[in-house]
Coordinates of C-alpha atoms and ligand atoms in Angstrom, one line a residue:
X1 CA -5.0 16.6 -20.4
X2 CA -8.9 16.7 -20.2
X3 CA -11.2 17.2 -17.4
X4 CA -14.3 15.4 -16.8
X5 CA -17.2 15.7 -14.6
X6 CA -19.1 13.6 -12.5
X7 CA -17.1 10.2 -13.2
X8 CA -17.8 7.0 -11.9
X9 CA -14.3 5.9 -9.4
X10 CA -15.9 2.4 -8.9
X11 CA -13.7 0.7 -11.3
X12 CA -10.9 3.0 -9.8
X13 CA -10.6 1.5 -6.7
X14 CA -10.1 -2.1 -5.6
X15 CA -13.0 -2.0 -2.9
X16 CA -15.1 -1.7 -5.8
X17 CA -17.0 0.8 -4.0
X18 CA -19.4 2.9 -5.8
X19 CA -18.5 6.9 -5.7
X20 CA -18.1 9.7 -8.1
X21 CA -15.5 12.3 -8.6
X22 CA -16.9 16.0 -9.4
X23 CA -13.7 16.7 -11.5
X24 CA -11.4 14.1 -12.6
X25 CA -8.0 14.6 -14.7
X26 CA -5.6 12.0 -16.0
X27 CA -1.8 13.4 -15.8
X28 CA 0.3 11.7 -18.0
X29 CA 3.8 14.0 -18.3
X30 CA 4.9 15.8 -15.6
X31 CA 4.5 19.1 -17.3
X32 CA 1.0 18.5 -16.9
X33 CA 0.6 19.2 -13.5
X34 CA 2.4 22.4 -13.8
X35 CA 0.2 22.8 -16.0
X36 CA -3.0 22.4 -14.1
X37 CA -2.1 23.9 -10.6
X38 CA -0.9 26.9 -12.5
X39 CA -4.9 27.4 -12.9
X40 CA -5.8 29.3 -9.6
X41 CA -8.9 27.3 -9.7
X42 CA -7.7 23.9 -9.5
X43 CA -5.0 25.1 -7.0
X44 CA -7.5 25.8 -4.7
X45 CA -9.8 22.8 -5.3
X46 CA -10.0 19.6 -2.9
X47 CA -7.9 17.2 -4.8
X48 CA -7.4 13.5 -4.0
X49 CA -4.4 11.9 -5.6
X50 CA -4.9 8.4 -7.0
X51 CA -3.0 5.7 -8.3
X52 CA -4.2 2.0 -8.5
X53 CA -6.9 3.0 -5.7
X54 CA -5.5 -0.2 -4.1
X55 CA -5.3 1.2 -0.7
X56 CA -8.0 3.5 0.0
X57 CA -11.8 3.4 1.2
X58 CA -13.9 6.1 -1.0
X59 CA -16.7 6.4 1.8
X60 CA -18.9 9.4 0.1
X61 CA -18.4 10.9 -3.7
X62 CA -15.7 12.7 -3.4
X63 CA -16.3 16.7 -4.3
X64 CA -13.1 18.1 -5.8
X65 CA -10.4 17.2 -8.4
X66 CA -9.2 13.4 -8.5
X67 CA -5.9 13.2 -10.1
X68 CA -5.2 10.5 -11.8
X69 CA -1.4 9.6 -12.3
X70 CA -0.6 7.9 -14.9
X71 CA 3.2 9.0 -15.5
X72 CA 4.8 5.5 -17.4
X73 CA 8.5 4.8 -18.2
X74 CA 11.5 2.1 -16.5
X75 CA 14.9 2.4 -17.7
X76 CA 17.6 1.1 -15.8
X77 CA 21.7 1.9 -15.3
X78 CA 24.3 -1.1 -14.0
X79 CA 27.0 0.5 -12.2
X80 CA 29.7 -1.9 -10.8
X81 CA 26.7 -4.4 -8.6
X82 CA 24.4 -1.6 -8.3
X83 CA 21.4 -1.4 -10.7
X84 CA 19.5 1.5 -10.7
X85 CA 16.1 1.7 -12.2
X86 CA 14.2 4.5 -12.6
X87 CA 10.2 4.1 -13.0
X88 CA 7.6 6.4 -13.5
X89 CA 4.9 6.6 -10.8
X90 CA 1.7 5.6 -13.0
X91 CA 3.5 1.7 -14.0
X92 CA 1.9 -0.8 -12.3
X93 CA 4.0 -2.1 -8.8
X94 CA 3.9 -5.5 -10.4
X95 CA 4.9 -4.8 -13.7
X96 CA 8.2 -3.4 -12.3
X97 CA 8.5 -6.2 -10.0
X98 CA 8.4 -8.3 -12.9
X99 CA 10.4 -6.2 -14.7
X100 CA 13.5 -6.3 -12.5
X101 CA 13.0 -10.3 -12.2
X102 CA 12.9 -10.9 -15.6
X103 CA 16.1 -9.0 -15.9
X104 CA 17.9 -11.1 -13.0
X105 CA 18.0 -7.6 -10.7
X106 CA 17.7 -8.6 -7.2
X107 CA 15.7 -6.9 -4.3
X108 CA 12.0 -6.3 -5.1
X109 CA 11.1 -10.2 -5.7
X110 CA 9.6 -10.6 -2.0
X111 CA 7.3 -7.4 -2.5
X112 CA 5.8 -9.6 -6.0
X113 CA 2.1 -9.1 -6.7
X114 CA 1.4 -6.7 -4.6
X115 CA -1.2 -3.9 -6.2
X116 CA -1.1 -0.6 -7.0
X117 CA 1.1 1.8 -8.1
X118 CA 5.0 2.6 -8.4
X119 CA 4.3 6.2 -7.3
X120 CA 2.0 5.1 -4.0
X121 CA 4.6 2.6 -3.3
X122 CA 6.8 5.0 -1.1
X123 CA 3.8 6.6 1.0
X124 CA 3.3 4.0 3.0
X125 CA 6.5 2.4 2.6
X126 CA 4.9 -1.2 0.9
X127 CA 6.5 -4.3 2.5
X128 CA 5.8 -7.6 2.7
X129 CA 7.5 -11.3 3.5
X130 CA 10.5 -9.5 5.5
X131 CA 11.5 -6.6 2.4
X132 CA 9.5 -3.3 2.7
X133 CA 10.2 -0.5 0.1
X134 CA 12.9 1.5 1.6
X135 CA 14.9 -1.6 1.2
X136 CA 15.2 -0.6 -2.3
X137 CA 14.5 2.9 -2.3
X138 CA 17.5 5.5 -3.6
X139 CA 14.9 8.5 -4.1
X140 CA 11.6 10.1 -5.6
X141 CA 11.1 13.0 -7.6
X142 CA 7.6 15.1 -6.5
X143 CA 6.0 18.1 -7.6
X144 CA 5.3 20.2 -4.6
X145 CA 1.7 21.7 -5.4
X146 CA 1.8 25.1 -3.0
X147 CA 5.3 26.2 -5.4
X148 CA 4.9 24.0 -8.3
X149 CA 8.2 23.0 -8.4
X150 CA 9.6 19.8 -8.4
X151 CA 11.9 18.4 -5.4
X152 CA 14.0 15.0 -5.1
X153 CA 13.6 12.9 -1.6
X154 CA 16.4 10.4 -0.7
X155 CA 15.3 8.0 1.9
X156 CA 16.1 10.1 4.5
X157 CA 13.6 12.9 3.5
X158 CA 11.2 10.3 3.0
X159 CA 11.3 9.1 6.8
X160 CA 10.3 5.7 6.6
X161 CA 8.5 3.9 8.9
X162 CA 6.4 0.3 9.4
X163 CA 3.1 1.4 6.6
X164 CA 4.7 5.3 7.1
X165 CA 6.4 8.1 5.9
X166 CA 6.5 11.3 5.3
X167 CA 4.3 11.8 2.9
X168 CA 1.8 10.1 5.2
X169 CA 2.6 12.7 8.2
X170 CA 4.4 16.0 7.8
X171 CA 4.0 16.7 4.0
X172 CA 0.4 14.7 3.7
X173 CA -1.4 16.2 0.6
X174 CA 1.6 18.4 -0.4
X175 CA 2.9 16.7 -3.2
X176 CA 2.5 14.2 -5.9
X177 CA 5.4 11.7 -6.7
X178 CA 6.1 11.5 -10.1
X179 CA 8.9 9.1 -10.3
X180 CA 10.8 6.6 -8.4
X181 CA 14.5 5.2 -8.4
X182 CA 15.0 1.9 -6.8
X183 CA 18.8 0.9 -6.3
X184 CA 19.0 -2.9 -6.9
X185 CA 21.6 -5.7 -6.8
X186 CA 23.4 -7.1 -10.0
X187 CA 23.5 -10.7 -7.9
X188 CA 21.3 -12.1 -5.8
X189 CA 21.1 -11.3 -2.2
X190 CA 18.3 -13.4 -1.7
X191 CA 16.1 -12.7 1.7
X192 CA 14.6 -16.3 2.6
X193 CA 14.0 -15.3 6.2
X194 CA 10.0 -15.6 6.2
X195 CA 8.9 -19.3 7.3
X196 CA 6.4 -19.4 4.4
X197 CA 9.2 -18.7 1.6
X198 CA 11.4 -21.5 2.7
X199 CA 8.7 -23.8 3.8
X200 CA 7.2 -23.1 -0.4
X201 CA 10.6 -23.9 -1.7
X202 CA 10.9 -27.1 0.3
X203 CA 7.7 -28.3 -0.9
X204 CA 9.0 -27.3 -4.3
X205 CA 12.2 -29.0 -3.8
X206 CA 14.2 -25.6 -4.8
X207 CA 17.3 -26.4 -2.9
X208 CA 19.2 -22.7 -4.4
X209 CA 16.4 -20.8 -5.6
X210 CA 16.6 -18.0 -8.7
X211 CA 15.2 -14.8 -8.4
X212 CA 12.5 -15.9 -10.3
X213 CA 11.7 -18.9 -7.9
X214 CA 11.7 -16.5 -5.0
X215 CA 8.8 -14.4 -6.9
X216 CA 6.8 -17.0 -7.6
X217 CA 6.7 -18.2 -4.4
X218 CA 5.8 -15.2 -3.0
X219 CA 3.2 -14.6 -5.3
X220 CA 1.7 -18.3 -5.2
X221 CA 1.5 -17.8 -1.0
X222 CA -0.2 -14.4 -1.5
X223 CA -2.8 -15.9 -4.4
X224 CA -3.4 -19.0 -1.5
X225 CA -3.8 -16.0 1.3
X226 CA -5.6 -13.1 -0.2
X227 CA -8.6 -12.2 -2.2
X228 CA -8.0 -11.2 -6.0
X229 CA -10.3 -7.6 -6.0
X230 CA -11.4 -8.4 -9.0
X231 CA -13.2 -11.1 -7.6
X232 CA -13.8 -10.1 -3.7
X233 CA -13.2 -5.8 -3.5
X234 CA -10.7 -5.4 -0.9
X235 CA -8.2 -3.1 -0.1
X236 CA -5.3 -5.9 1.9
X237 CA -5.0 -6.0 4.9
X238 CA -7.4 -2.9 6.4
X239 CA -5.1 -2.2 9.8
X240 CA -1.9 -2.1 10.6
X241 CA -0.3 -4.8 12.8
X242 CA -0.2 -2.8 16.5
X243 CA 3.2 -2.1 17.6
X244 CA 2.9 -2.2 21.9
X245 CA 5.3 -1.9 24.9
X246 CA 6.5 -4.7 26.4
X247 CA 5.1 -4.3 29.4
X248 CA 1.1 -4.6 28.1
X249 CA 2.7 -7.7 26.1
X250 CA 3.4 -9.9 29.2
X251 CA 0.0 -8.4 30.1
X252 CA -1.4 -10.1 27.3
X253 CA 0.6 -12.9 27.0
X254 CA -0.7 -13.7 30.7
X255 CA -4.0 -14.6 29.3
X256 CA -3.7 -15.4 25.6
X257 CA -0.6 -17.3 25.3
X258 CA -1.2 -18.2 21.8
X259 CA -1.0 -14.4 20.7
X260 CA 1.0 -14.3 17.3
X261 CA 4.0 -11.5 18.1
X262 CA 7.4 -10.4 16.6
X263 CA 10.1 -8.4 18.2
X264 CA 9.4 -4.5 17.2
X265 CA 12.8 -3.0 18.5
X266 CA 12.6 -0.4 21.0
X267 CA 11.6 -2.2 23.5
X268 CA 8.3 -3.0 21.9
X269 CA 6.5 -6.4 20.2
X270 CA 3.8 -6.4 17.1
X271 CA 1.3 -8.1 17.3
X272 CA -0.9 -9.9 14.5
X273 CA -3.6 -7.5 13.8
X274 CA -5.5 -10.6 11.8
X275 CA -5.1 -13.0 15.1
X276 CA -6.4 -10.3 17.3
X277 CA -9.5 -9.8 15.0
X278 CA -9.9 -13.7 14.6
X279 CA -10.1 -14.2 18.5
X280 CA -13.3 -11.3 18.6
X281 CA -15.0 -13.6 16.4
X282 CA -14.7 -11.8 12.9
X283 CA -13.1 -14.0 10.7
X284 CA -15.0 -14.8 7.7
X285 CA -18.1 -13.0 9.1
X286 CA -21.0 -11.4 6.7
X287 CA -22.2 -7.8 8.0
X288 CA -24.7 -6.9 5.2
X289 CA -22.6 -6.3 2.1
X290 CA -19.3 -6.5 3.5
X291 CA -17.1 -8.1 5.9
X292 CA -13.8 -9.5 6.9
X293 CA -12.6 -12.5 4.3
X294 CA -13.0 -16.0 5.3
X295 CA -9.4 -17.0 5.2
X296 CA -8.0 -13.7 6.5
X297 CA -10.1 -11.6 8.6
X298 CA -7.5 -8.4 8.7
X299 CA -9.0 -8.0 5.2
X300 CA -12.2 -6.3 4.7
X301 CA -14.5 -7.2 1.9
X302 CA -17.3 -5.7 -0.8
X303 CA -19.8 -8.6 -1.3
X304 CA -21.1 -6.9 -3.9
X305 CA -22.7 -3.6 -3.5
X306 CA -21.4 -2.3 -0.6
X307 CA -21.1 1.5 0.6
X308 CA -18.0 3.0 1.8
X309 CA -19.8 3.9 5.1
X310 CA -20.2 0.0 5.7
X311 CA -17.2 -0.9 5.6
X312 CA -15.8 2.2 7.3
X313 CA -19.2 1.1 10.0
X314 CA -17.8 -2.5 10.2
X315 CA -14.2 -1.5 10.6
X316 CA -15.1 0.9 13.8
X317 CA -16.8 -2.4 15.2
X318 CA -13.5 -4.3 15.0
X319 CA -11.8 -1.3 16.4
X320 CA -14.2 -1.4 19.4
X321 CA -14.2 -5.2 19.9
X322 CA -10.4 -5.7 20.0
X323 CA -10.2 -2.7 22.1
X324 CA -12.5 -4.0 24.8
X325 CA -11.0 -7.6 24.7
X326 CA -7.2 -6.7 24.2
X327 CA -6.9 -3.1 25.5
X328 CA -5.2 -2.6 22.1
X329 CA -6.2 0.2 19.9
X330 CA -6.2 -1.3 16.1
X331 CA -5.1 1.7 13.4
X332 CA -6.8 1.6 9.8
X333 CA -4.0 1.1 7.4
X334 CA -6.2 2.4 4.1
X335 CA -6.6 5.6 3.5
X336 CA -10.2 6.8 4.8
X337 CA -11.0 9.2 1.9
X338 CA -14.4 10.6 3.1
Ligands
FAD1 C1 -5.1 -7.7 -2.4 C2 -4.2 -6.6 -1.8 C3 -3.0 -6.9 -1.2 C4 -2.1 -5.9 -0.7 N1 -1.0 -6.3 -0.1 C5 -0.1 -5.4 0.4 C6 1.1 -5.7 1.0 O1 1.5 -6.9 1.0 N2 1.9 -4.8 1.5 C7 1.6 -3.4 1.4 O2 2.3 -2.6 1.9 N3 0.4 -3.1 0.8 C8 -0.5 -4.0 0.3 N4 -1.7 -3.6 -0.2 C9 -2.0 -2.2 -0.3 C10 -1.7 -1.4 -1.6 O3 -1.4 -2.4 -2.6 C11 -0.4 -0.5 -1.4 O4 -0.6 0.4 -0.4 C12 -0.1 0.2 -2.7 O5 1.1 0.9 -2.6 C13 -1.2 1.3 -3.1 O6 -0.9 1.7 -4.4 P1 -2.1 2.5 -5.2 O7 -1.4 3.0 -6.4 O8 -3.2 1.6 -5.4 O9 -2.4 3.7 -4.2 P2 -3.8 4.4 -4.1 O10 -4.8 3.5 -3.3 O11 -4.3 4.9 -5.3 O12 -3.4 5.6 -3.1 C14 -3.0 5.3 -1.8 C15 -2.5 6.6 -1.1 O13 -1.4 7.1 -1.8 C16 -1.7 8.4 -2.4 N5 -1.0 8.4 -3.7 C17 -1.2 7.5 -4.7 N6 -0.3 7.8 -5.7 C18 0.4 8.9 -5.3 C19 1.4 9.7 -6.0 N7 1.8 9.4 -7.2 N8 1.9 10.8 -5.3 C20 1.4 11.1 -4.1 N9 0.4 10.4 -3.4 C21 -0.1 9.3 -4.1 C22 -3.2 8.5 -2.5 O14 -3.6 9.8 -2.4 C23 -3.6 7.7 -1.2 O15 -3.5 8.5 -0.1 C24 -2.5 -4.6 -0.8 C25 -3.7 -4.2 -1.4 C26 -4.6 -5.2 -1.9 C27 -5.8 -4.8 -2.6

């Protein structure tokens, strides 16, 4: 374990934003970061915990102690139909993905290609194309910096909610997850439900898909949807999709009957964060060095040499824009690390 000073994050995060950390560390073993925070020092520094850097917006250099994690390892255990796979939080999400595909263990195949981190992968409770993480979750093992002691979470500790949990809210910046167990299937349960997975099967002529097919669907609709960062920087999709009552719906509905929506449960609908952006005119739109992709404008982009504060600048104008035409109040869903 070696600190360093003043390093460079810009290849450390997918925005490609240029920032520096005062301190930055690399954790590898656990131990490590009993280790470290034993150190009154380093206890009491600002730290920022990073994985992939695939979900945050570095808007100044950030003065404290960046911890990297890079804590590797999958093993898995088949019980009866259950498999249970236990990953360390520094593997890539994608490599596991691919892992549990290539060994026929169904579950994860819908949530293929997306970036980052196993360990980030419960904080905001990753989904995508009708699965989302605690789908799959059994628990995660943390280090709790105030005691140093380590502590499991089963799903219910974790509190999940759509991009939430409760490492997000209650317990933000107390601990750092250090490994994850996912409890899988032995035999397919496959989840087709999202139009664009069957729709890509059709046009592939899969009439009873594999595992395997599933994934690469999935990831050949997100290559066709998203930007690859290390082309465009981007961070996904920038907000969440707004969850509202049903009563401001019909409002909406009134006057915009074309208004993408889903039932939210509780009385409430989601709307399409990207559709709402699109009607104020953003999509595809070049503010300086950034601005919102051309195919997709709930992702923000780094043209090339742009400043955290832009996009944090260009992201507050959406906010306004689809607040004064909508009355809905859009909610960054990367983590603002200013
Ligand atoms: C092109 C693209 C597509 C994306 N598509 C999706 C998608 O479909 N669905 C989706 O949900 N997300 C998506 N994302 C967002 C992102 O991939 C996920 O949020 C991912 O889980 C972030 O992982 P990371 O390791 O990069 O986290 P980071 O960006 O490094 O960190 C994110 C947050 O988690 C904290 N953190 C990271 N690791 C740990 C740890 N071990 N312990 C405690 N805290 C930690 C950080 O401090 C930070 O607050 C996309 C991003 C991109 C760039």
């Amino acid at each position: 374990m070696q600190i360093q000073e003043n390093v460079s994050l810009k290849n450390f995060n997918t925005f490609g934003i240029e920032a520096n950390a005062r301190y930055f560390v690399e954790i590898s073993q656990e131990e490590e970061l009993v280790k470290l925070f034993s150190n009154p020092d380093w206890h009491s520094t600002e730290r920022l915990v990073l994985g992939g850097g695939s979900n945050m917006l570095l808007v100044k250099d950030f003065d404290g102690l960046v911890v990297r994690i890079n804590i590797r390892g999958i093993s898995s255990r088949i019980i009866g139909d259950t498999v249970l796979i236990d990953a360390g939080a520094g593997e890539g999400w994608n490599d596991l993905v691919n892992y549990c595909v290539n060994h026929q263990f169904a579950g994860m195949e819908n949530l293929s290609l997306i970036p980052g981190s196993v360990g980030a992968s419960p904080i905001q409770n990753i989904g995508a194309y009708g699965v989302e993480l605690k789908d799959v979750f059994e628990n995660c093992r943390a280090f709790e910096i105030a005691t140093g002691e380590f502590k499991t979470f089963n799903k219910q500790d974790c509190q999940f909610g759509y991009r939430e949990s409760v490492f997000k809210s209650a317990l933000k910046g107390q601990y750092i997850i250090v490994a994850v167990t996912f409890r899988l299937s032995a035999t397919p349960k496959l989840n087709l439900s999202y139009g664009a997975i069957s729709q890509e099967l059709a046009n592939r002529n899969i009439s009873a898909p594999t595992i395997k097919d599933v994934s690469q669907v999935v990831a050949a609709i997100r290559v066709s949807k998203l930007p690859d960062p290390s082309t465009i920087g981007n961070s996904g999709s920038f907000f969440k999709n707004p969850v509202i009552s049903v009563e401001q719906f019909q409002k909406i509905i009134a006057q915009h009957p074309l208004a993408a929506n889903y039932p939210a449960g509780n009385g409430c609908v989601k709307l399409a964060a990207g559709w709402l952006i699109e009607q104020c005119g953003w999509k595809g739109k070049v503010v300086g060095n950034t601005g919102t992709y051309k195919n997709q404008a709930l992702v923000l982009v780094n043209h090339g040499g742009a400043t955290g504060q832009e996009v944090y600048n260009l992201s507050s104008q959406i906010i306004d824009s689809v607040y004064t035409k909508f009355g809905v109040k859009l909610e960054r869903e990367v983590n603002i690390i200013s």
